[in-house]
């Protein structure tokens, strides 16, 4: 039981602490940088939208104003059955580079991409959301990563700005996730992309299942075609943080459910003999991370049975209880601070992942949802 407890405790923190340390070392001894040079391929920006009347005009004007040759840029709005003024607002913007694809019935973001991507004119396709704003030099910095033929997809990151004053409020988890992707990229390929800002060679796009989580599955398709997926830290967008813990929780449940389905369909990518270091990254970054609810709970249960063996196990149990208590107290706003907030985030994530597992195992597939700002 002691050995099992130690193993489960180790696995509970592996993806968040141990794996980043392993990457830190590997990224310094196994560097495989890709070449970046200024190029100007034809590029299509696909903006996925559903009832985005509050932000769609700002988004379109932001995209059209990017520093990039006008004749090489297309902005394509994919409106998934919007019932507000989204379509009217887009139609009212006069610019030959702007194309509206308005679908009368909702079919989900992924299904719309399957219909829109084949019609895009660009050799490079940039996927983004209606509430994600770009710095003016984004395209210049993004497309230079496609200079070498080995790179098939490039992702950036999201910087979150407060509504008052525009202060950077990007959380620890988001920063860790971006650093992890960057380190994986330096070695071979990163796991997944940031759905608000990632681009690929159009020739590599493959039709998706309607419940596929596109920013995870599209990169997997690129890997299967023998190309690299890389993260460039100089490529980023700006967003306002989501409002409320409940919305973040529901989003995490949906992401977990769809990601588990994607892993289930792409288990062959865990074949290290074929996919090398990427298989290790996928296993460490995603598979182990989504199993943490079971490791964390199992460690607590085994800890109860070995209390008499050593004072150390009493201390680990106390630490376990304090961790959970701090998170719960933060949820009810009784305790505040960075540590308790981190505990709350971890607990919320674990519970959302557990619900995601249940939903996947009983066959629930998310295809349509409403963005909540």
Coordinates of C-alpha atoms in Angstrom, one line a residue:
X1 CA 0.0 0.0 0.0
X2 CA 2.9 2.4 0.7
X3 CA 4.3 1.8 -2.8
X4 CA 0.9 2.3 -4.3
X5 CA 0.4 5.5 -2.4
X6 CA 3.7 6.9 -3.5
X7 CA 3.1 6.0 -7.1
X8 CA -0.4 7.6 -7.1
X9 CA 0.9 10.7 -5.4
X10 CA 3.7 11.0 -8.0
X11 CA 1.2 10.6 -10.9
X12 CA -1.1 13.2 -9.3
X13 CA 1.5 15.9 -9.8
X14 CA 3.4 14.4 -12.7
X15 CA 1.8 16.4 -15.5
X16 CA 1.9 19.7 -13.6
X17 CA 5.4 19.5 -11.9
X18 CA 7.5 16.5 -13.0
X19 CA 6.8 16.6 -16.7
X20 CA 7.7 20.3 -17.0
X21 CA 11.0 19.6 -15.3
X22 CA 11.7 16.8 -17.7
X23 CA 10.9 19.1 -20.6
X24 CA 13.2 21.7 -19.2
X25 CA 16.1 19.3 -19.4
X26 CA 15.2 17.7 -22.8
X27 CA 14.7 21.1 -24.5
X28 CA 18.3 21.9 -23.7
X29 CA 19.8 18.6 -24.9
X30 CA 17.5 17.8 -27.8
X31 CA 16.9 21.1 -29.5
X32 CA 15.5 20.9 -33.0
X33 CA 14.7 24.5 -33.9
X34 CA 12.8 25.2 -37.2
X35 CA 13.8 27.9 -39.6
X36 CA 12.0 31.3 -39.5
X37 CA 12.2 33.6 -42.5
X38 CA 9.9 36.4 -43.8
X39 CA 7.5 35.1 -46.4
X40 CA 4.1 36.2 -47.7
X41 CA 1.8 33.3 -48.6
X42 CA -1.8 33.8 -49.4
X43 CA -3.6 33.6 -46.1
X44 CA -7.3 33.1 -45.1
X45 CA -8.5 34.0 -41.6
X46 CA -11.5 32.0 -40.6
X47 CA -13.5 33.6 -37.8
X48 CA -16.0 31.2 -36.1
X49 CA -19.0 33.0 -34.8
X50 CA -22.4 32.3 -33.2
X51 CA -24.4 35.3 -32.0
X52 CA -21.4 37.6 -31.7
X53 CA -23.1 40.9 -32.4
X54 CA -21.3 42.5 -29.5
X55 CA -17.7 41.9 -30.8
X56 CA -17.9 40.9 -34.4
X57 CA -17.4 44.3 -36.0
X58 CA -14.3 45.0 -33.8
X59 CA -13.0 41.5 -34.7
X60 CA -13.4 42.0 -38.5
X61 CA -11.9 45.5 -38.5
X62 CA -9.0 44.2 -36.4
X63 CA -8.3 41.4 -38.9
X64 CA -8.6 43.6 -41.9
X65 CA -6.2 46.1 -40.4
X66 CA -3.3 43.6 -39.9
X67 CA 0.0 44.5 -41.5
X68 CA 0.0 42.2 -44.5
X69 CA -0.3 42.6 -48.2
X70 CA -4.0 43.3 -48.9
X71 CA -4.1 41.2 -52.1
X72 CA -2.9 38.1 -50.1
X73 CA -5.4 38.3 -47.3
X74 CA -8.9 36.9 -47.0
X75 CA -11.2 37.2 -43.9
X76 CA -13.9 34.5 -43.9
X77 CA -16.6 34.6 -41.3
X78 CA -18.2 31.3 -40.5
X79 CA -21.6 32.1 -38.9
X80 CA -23.1 29.0 -37.3
X81 CA -26.8 29.7 -37.5
X82 CA -26.6 33.1 -35.8
X83 CA -30.0 34.5 -34.8
X84 CA -28.8 38.0 -33.7
X85 CA -27.4 40.8 -35.8
X86 CA -24.0 39.1 -36.5
X87 CA -24.7 38.4 -40.2
X88 CA -26.1 41.9 -40.8
X89 CA -23.1 43.6 -39.2
X90 CA -20.6 41.5 -41.3
X91 CA -22.6 42.2 -44.4
X92 CA -22.5 45.9 -43.7
X93 CA -18.7 46.1 -43.8
X94 CA -17.6 46.9 -47.3
X95 CA -14.3 45.2 -48.1
X96 CA -13.5 42.9 -51.0
X97 CA -11.4 40.7 -48.7
X98 CA -14.3 39.9 -46.4
X99 CA -16.5 36.8 -47.1
X100 CA -19.5 35.8 -45.0
X101 CA -20.6 32.1 -44.9
X102 CA -23.9 32.2 -43.0
X103 CA -25.5 28.9 -42.3
X104 CA -29.2 28.9 -41.6
X105 CA -29.2 26.0 -39.1
X106 CA -26.7 25.3 -36.3
X107 CA -24.5 22.4 -36.8
X108 CA -21.5 23.2 -34.5
X109 CA -18.2 25.0 -35.0
X110 CA -16.4 21.9 -36.3
X111 CA -19.1 20.9 -38.9
X112 CA -18.9 24.5 -40.2
X113 CA -15.1 24.3 -40.6
X114 CA -15.5 21.2 -42.7
X115 CA -17.7 23.2 -45.1
X116 CA -15.8 26.5 -45.0
X117 CA -12.1 25.4 -45.2
X118 CA -12.3 23.9 -48.7
X119 CA -13.6 27.2 -50.1
X120 CA -10.9 29.3 -48.4
X121 CA -8.5 30.9 -50.9
X122 CA -5.3 31.0 -48.8
X123 CA -2.5 28.5 -48.7
X124 CA -2.3 29.2 -45.0
X125 CA -5.5 29.0 -42.9
X126 CA -5.6 30.9 -39.6
X127 CA -8.4 29.8 -37.2
X128 CA -9.6 32.3 -34.6
X129 CA -12.6 33.3 -32.5
X130 CA -14.8 36.4 -32.6
X131 CA -13.6 37.8 -29.3
X132 CA -9.9 37.3 -29.9
X133 CA -8.0 40.4 -31.0
X134 CA -4.6 40.4 -32.8
X135 CA -1.7 42.8 -32.6
X136 CA -1.0 44.4 -36.0
X137 CA 2.1 42.3 -36.8
X138 CA 0.6 38.9 -35.9
X139 CA 0.4 37.6 -39.5
X140 CA 4.0 38.6 -40.3
X141 CA 5.3 36.8 -37.3
X142 CA 3.0 33.8 -37.8
X143 CA 3.7 32.9 -41.4
X144 CA 7.5 33.1 -41.1
X145 CA 7.3 29.8 -39.3
X146 CA 6.1 28.1 -42.5
X147 CA 9.3 28.9 -44.3
X148 CA 10.5 25.3 -43.9
X149 CA 8.3 22.5 -45.4
X150 CA 8.6 20.4 -42.2
X151 CA 6.3 22.8 -40.3
X152 CA 2.6 22.0 -40.9
X153 CA 0.8 24.0 -38.1
X154 CA 1.7 26.9 -35.9
X155 CA 0.0 27.9 -32.7
X156 CA 0.3 30.9 -30.5
X157 CA -1.1 31.8 -27.1
X158 CA -3.7 33.9 -25.5
X159 CA -3.0 36.8 -23.2
X160 CA -5.9 37.8 -21.0
X161 CA -6.5 41.5 -20.2
X162 CA -8.8 42.9 -17.5
X163 CA -11.8 44.8 -18.6
X164 CA -10.6 47.8 -16.5
X165 CA -7.3 49.2 -17.6
X166 CA -6.2 46.3 -19.8
X167 CA -3.9 44.8 -17.2
X168 CA -2.4 41.4 -18.0
X169 CA -4.3 38.8 -15.9
X170 CA -3.1 35.6 -17.6
X171 CA -3.2 32.9 -15.0
X172 CA -0.5 30.5 -13.8
X173 CA -2.1 27.5 -15.6
X174 CA -2.2 29.3 -19.0
X175 CA 1.4 30.5 -18.6
X176 CA 2.5 26.9 -17.8
X177 CA 0.5 25.5 -20.7
X178 CA 2.1 27.9 -23.1
X179 CA 5.6 27.3 -21.7
X180 CA 5.0 23.5 -22.0
X181 CA 3.9 23.8 -25.7
X182 CA 7.0 25.9 -26.5
X183 CA 9.3 23.4 -24.9
X184 CA 7.7 20.5 -26.7
X185 CA 8.0 22.4 -30.0
X186 CA 11.7 22.9 -29.6
X187 CA 12.2 19.2 -29.3
X188 CA 9.7 18.0 -32.0
X189 CA 6.0 18.9 -31.9
X190 CA 3.6 20.3 -29.3
X191 CA 0.4 18.7 -28.1
X192 CA -2.7 20.7 -29.2
X193 CA -3.1 24.3 -30.3
X194 CA -4.7 27.4 -28.9
X195 CA -8.2 27.6 -30.5
X196 CA -8.1 31.4 -30.6
X197 CA -5.0 31.6 -32.7
X198 CA -3.5 28.8 -34.7
X199 CA -2.7 28.3 -38.4
X200 CA -2.0 25.4 -40.8
X201 CA -1.2 24.7 -44.4
X202 CA -4.6 24.3 -46.1
X203 CA -3.3 21.2 -48.0
X204 CA -3.0 19.3 -44.7
X205 CA -6.6 19.9 -43.5
X206 CA -8.6 16.7 -43.2
X207 CA -12.4 16.5 -42.5
X208 CA -13.2 16.3 -38.8
X209 CA -15.8 14.3 -36.8
X210 CA -18.6 16.7 -35.8
X211 CA -17.8 16.3 -32.1
X212 CA -14.0 16.7 -32.6
X213 CA -12.4 19.5 -30.6
X214 CA -10.7 21.2 -33.6
X215 CA -7.8 22.8 -31.8
X216 CA -6.7 19.4 -30.5
X217 CA -7.6 17.1 -33.4
X218 CA -6.4 19.2 -36.3
X219 CA -2.8 19.2 -34.9
X220 CA -3.1 15.4 -34.5
X221 CA -4.0 15.1 -38.2
X222 CA -1.0 17.2 -39.1
X223 CA 1.3 15.0 -37.0
X224 CA -0.1 11.9 -38.7
X225 CA 1.0 13.4 -42.0
X226 CA 4.6 13.7 -40.9
X227 CA 4.7 17.4 -40.3
X228 CA 5.6 19.4 -37.2
X229 CA 3.2 21.3 -34.9
X230 CA 5.0 24.2 -33.2
X231 CA 4.3 27.0 -30.8
X232 CA 5.7 30.5 -31.4
X233 CA 5.6 32.6 -28.2
X234 CA 5.7 35.8 -30.4
X235 CA 2.3 34.8 -31.9
X236 CA -0.5 35.7 -29.6
X237 CA -4.0 37.3 -29.3
X238 CA -5.8 39.3 -26.6
X239 CA -9.0 38.3 -24.8
X240 CA -10.9 39.3 -21.8
X241 CA -11.1 36.6 -19.1
X242 CA -14.4 34.6 -18.9
X243 CA -16.9 35.7 -16.3
X244 CA -17.5 33.4 -13.3
X245 CA -16.3 30.0 -12.0
X246 CA -19.4 28.2 -13.3
X247 CA -18.7 29.1 -16.9
X248 CA -15.1 28.0 -16.5
X249 CA -16.2 24.8 -15.0
X250 CA -18.8 24.0 -17.8
X251 CA -16.1 24.9 -20.4
X252 CA -13.7 22.4 -18.7
X253 CA -16.3 19.7 -18.7
X254 CA -16.9 20.2 -22.4
X255 CA -13.2 20.3 -23.2
X256 CA -12.5 17.1 -21.2
X257 CA -15.4 15.2 -22.8
X258 CA -14.3 16.1 -26.4
X259 CA -10.6 15.6 -25.7
X260 CA -11.2 12.1 -24.3
X261 CA -13.2 11.2 -27.4
X262 CA -10.3 12.5 -29.5
X263 CA -7.7 10.5 -27.6
X264 CA -9.8 7.4 -27.9
X265 CA -10.0 7.8 -31.7
X266 CA -6.3 8.5 -32.0
X267 CA -4.7 6.0 -29.7
X268 CA -2.3 5.0 -32.4
X269 CA -0.4 8.2 -31.8
X270 CA 0.8 6.7 -28.5
X271 CA 3.0 4.4 -30.5
X272 CA 6.4 5.7 -29.6
X273 CA 8.1 3.5 -32.2
X274 CA 6.3 5.4 -34.9
X275 CA 5.8 8.9 -33.5
X276 CA 8.8 9.1 -31.2
X277 CA 8.9 11.9 -28.6
X278 CA 5.5 13.2 -29.6
X279 CA 3.9 10.0 -28.2
X280 CA 5.7 10.7 -24.9
X281 CA 4.4 14.3 -24.9
X282 CA 0.8 13.2 -25.7
X283 CA 0.9 10.6 -22.9
X284 CA 2.4 13.0 -20.3
X285 CA 0.6 16.2 -21.3
X286 CA -2.9 14.8 -21.9
X287 CA -3.5 11.1 -21.0
X288 CA -1.9 11.3 -17.5
X289 CA -3.4 14.7 -16.8
X290 CA -6.9 13.5 -17.5
X291 CA -6.3 10.6 -15.2
X292 CA -5.4 12.8 -12.2
X293 CA -8.8 12.8 -10.6
X294 CA -8.4 9.0 -10.1
X295 CA -4.8 9.3 -9.0
X296 CA -5.6 12.1 -6.5
X297 CA -8.6 10.3 -5.0
X298 CA -6.7 7.0 -4.9
X299 CA -3.7 8.5 -3.1
X300 CA -6.0 9.9 -0.4
X301 CA -7.7 6.6 0.2
X302 CA -4.4 4.7 0.4
X303 CA -3.0 7.4 2.7
X304 CA -5.8 6.6 5.2
X305 CA -4.6 2.9 5.4
X306 CA -1.0 3.6 6.0
X307 CA -1.2 6.3 8.7
X308 CA 0.3 4.0 11.3
X309 CA 3.4 3.3 9.2
X310 CA 5.1 6.7 9.6
X311 CA 4.6 10.3 10.8
X312 CA 5.3 11.3 7.2
X313 CA 2.0 9.7 6.1
X314 CA 0.2 11.7 8.7
X315 CA 1.7 14.9 7.3
X316 CA 0.8 14.0 3.7
X317 CA -2.8 13.4 4.8
X318 CA -2.9 16.7 6.6
X319 CA -1.5 18.4 3.5
X320 CA -4.1 16.6 1.4
X321 CA -7.0 17.8 3.6
X322 CA -5.6 21.4 3.9
X323 CA -5.3 21.5 0.1
X324 CA -8.9 20.5 -0.4
X325 CA -10.2 22.7 2.4
X326 CA -8.4 25.8 1.0
X327 CA -9.9 25.2 -2.4
X328 CA -13.4 24.8 -1.0
X329 CA -13.1 27.9 1.3
X330 CA -12.0 29.9 -1.7
X331 CA -15.0 28.8 -3.7
X332 CA -17.2 30.3 -0.9
X333 CA -15.0 33.4 -0.8
X334 CA -14.2 32.7 2.9
X335 CA -10.4 32.4 2.1
X336 CA -8.7 34.5 -0.6
X337 CA -5.1 34.5 -1.9
X338 CA -3.0 33.0 -4.6
X339 CA -2.5 29.6 -3.0
X340 CA -6.2 29.1 -2.1
X341 CA -7.2 30.3 -5.6
X342 CA -4.8 27.8 -7.1
X343 CA -6.3 25.0 -4.9
X344 CA -9.8 26.0 -6.1
X345 CA -8.7 25.9 -9.7
X346 CA -7.1 22.4 -9.2
X347 CA -10.2 21.0 -7.5
X348 CA -12.6 22.5 -10.0
X349 CA -10.5 21.0 -12.8
X350 CA -10.4 17.6 -11.2
X351 CA -14.1 17.5 -10.7
X352 CA -14.8 18.8 -14.3
X353 CA -12.4 16.1 -15.6
X354 CA -14.2 13.4 -13.6
X355 CA -17.6 14.5 -15.0
X356 CA -16.0 14.6 -18.5
X357 CA -14.9 11.0 -18.1
X358 CA -18.4 9.9 -17.0
X359 CA -20.0 11.8 -20.0
X360 CA -17.6 10.2 -22.5
X361 CA -18.0 6.7 -21.1
X362 CA -21.8 6.9 -21.3
X363 CA -21.6 8.1 -24.9
X364 CA -22.3 11.8 -24.7
X365 CA -20.8 13.9 -27.5
X366 CA -20.8 17.7 -27.6
X367 CA -21.2 19.2 -31.0
X368 CA -23.1 22.4 -30.3
X369 CA -22.7 24.9 -27.5
X370 CA -23.2 28.6 -26.9
X371 CA -20.1 30.8 -26.3
X372 CA -20.4 32.6 -23.0
X373 CA -18.5 35.9 -22.6

